[in-house]
PDB file of C-alpha atoms in Angstrom:
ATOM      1  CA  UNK A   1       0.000   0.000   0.000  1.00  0.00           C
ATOM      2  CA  UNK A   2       1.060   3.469  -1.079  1.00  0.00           C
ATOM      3  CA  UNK A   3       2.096   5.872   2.031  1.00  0.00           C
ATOM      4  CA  UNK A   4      -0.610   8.181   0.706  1.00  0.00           C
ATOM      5  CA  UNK A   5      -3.149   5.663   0.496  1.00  0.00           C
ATOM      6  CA  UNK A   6      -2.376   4.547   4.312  1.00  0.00           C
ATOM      7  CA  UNK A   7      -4.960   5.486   6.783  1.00  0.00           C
ATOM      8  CA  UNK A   8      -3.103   7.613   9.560  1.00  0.00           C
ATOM      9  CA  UNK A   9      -5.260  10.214  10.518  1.00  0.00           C
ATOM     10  CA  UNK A  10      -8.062  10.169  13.076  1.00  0.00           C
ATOM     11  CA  UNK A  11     -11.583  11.613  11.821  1.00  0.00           C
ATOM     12  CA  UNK A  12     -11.025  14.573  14.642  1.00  0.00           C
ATOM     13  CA  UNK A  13      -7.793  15.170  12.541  1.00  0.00           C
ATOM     14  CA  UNK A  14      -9.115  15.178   9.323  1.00  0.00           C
ATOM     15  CA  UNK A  15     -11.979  17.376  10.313  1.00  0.00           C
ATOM     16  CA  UNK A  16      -9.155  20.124  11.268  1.00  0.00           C
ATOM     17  CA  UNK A  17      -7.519  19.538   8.679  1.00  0.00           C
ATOM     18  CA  UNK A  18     -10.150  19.748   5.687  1.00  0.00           C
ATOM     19  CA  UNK A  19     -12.557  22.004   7.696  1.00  0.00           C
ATOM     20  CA  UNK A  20     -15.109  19.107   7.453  1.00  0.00           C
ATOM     21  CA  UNK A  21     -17.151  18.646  10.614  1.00  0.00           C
ATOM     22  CA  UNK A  22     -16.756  14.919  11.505  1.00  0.00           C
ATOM     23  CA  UNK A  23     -20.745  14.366  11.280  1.00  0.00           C
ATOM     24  CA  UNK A  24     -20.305  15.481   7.127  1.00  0.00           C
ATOM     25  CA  UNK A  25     -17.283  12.988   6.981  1.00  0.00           C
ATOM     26  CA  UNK A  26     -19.905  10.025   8.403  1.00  0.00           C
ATOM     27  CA  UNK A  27     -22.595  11.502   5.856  1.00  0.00           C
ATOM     28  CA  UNK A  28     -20.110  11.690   2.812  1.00  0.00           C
ATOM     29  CA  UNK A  29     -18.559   7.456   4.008  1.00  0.00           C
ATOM     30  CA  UNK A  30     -22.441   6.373   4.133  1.00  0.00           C
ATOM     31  CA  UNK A  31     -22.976   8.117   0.836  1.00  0.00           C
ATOM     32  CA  UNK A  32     -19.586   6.153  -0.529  1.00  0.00           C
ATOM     33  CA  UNK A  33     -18.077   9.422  -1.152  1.00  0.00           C
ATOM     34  CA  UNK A  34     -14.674   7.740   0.468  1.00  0.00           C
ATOM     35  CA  UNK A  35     -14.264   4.723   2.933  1.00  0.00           C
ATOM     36  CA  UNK A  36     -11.179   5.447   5.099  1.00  0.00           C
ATOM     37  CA  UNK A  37      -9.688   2.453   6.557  1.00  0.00           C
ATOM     38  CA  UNK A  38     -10.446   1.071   9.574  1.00  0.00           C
ATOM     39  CA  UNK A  39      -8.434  -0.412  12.395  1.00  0.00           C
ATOM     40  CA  UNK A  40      -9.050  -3.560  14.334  1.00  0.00           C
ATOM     41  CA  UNK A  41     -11.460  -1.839  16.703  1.00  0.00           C
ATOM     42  CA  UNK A  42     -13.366  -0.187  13.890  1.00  0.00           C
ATOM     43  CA  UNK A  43     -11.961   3.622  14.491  1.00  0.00           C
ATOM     44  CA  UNK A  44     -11.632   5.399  11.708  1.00  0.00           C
ATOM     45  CA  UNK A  45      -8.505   6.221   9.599  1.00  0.00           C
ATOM     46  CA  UNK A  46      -7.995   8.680   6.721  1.00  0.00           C
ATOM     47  CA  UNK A  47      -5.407   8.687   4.818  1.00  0.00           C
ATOM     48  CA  UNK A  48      -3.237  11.708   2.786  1.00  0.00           C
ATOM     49  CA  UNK A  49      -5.341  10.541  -0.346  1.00  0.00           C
ATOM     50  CA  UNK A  50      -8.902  10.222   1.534  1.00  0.00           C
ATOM     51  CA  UNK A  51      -7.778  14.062   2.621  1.00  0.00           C
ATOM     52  CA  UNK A  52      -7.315  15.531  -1.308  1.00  0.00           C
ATOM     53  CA  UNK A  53     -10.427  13.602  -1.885  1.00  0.00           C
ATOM     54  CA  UNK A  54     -12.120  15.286   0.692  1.00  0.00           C
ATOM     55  CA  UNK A  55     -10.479  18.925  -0.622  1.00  0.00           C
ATOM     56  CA  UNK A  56     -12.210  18.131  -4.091  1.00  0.00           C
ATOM     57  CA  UNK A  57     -15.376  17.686  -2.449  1.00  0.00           C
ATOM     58  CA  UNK A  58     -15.457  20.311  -0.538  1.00  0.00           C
ATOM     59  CA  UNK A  59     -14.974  22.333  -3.508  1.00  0.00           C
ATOM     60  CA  UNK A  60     -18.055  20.866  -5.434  1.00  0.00           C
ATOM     61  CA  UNK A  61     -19.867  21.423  -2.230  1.00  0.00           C
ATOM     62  CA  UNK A  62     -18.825  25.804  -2.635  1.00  0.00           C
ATOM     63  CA  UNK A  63     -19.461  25.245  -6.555  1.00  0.00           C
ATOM     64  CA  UNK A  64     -23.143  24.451  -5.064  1.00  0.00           C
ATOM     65  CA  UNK A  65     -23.177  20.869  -6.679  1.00  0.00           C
ATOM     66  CA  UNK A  66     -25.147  18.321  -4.506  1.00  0.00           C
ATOM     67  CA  UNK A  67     -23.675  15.165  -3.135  1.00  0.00           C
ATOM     68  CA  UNK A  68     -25.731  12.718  -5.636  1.00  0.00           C
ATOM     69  CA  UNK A  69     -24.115  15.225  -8.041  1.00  0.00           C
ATOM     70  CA  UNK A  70     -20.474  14.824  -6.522  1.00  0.00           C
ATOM     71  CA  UNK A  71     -20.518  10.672  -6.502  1.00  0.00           C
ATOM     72  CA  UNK A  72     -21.513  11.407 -10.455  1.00  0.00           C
ATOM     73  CA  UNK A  73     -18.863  13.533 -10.399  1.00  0.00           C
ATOM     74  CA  UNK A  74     -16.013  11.656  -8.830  1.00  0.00           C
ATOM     75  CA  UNK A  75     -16.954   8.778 -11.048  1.00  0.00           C
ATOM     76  CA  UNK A  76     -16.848   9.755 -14.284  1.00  0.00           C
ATOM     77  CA  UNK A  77     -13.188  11.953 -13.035  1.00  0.00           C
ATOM     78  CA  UNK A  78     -12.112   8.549 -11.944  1.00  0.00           C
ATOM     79  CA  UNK A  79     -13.335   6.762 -15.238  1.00  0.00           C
ATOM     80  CA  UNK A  80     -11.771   9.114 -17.239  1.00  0.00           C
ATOM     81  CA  UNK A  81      -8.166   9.028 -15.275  1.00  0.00           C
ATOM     82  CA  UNK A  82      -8.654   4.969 -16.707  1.00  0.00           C
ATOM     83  CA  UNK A  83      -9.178   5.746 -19.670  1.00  0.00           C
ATOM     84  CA  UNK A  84      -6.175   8.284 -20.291  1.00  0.00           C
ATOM     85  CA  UNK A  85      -4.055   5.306 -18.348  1.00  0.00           C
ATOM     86  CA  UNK A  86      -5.154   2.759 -21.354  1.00  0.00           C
ATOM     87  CA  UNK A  87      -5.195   5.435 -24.246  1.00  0.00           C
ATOM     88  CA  UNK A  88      -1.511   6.211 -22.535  1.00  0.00           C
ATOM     89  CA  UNK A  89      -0.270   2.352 -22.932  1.00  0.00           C
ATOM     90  CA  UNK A  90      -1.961   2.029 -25.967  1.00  0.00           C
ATOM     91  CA  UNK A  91      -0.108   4.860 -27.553  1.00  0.00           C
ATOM     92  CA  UNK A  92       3.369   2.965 -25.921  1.00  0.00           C
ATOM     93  CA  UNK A  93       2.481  -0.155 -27.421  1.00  0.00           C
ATOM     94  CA  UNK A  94       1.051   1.753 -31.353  1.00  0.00           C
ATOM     95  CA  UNK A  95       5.172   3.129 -30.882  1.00  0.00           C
ATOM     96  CA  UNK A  96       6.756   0.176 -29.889  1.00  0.00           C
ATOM     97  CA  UNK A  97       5.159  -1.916 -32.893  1.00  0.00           C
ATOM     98  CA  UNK A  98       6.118   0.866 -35.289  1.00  0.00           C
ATOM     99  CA  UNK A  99       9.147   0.996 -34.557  1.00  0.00           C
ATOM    100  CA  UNK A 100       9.584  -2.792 -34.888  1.00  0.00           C
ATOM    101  CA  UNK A 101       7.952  -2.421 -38.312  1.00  0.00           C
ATOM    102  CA  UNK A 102      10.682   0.269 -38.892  1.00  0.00           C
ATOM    103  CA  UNK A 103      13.539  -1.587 -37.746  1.00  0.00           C
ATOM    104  CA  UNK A 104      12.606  -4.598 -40.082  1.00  0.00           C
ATOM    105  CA  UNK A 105      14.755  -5.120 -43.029  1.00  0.00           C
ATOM    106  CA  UNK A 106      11.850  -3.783 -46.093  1.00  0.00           C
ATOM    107  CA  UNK A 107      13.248  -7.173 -48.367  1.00  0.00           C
ATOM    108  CA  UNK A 108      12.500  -9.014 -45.828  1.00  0.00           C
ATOM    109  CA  UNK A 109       9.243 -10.661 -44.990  1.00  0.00           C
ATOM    110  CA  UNK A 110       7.639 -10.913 -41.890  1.00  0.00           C
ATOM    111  CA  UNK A 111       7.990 -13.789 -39.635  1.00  0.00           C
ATOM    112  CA  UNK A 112       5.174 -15.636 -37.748  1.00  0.00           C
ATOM    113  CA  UNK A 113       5.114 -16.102 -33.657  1.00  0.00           C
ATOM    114  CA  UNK A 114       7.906 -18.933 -34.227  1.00  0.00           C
ATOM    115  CA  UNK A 115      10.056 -16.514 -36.490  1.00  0.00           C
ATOM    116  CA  UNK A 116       9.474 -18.592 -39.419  1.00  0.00           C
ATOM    117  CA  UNK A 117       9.345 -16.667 -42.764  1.00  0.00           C
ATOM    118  CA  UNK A 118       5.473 -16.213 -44.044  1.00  0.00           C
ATOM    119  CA  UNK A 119       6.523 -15.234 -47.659  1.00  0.00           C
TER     120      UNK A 119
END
């Protein structure tokens, strides 16, 4: 697990430090906004990622969007970071095989997956 990702703080101190009472930060786990980790007795733990999440709340909350509106939101922002991770390998793989196809001798014809000539 990522030190970011690693619940450390208590919901008191992420209330101070997001200016989030600690009755919103029960409202926004029930409506699956985040789910900080828990420890064996069942308190509570945010971590440094569960905090900017929090942050980018809070400012759809001042942009005056509502929280069905936010877990729409944070959705489609986390669908779309996916996507640009595929489309990103995608584009790494679409370079590697060109190059490969530029590397090939032209006179030469391709070879199947055992590197046998197909021509």
């Amino acid at each position: 697990m990522s030190r970011s990702a690693r619940g450390v703080y208590g919901i008191s101190v992420t209330s101070e430090l997001t200016g989030i009472d600690p009755q919103t930060l029960r409202l926004y786990e029930r409506r699956g906004l985040l789910t900080p980790a828990r420890t064996a007795g069942g308190t509570r733990r945010y971590s440094d990622d569960d905090v900017d999440r929090l942050q980018r709340i809070a400012n759809l909350v001042d942009e005056g969007v509502n929280v069905a509106g936010i877990v729409q939101i944070l959705q489609l922002e986390h669908r779309n970071a996916e996507l640009a991770q595929d489309n990103s390998h995608l584009e790494s793989e679409n370079a590697r095989l060109r190059m490969s196809m530029t590397t090939r001798p032209h006179d030469e014809p391709p070879a199947d997956d055992r590197g046998v000539k197909t021509d």
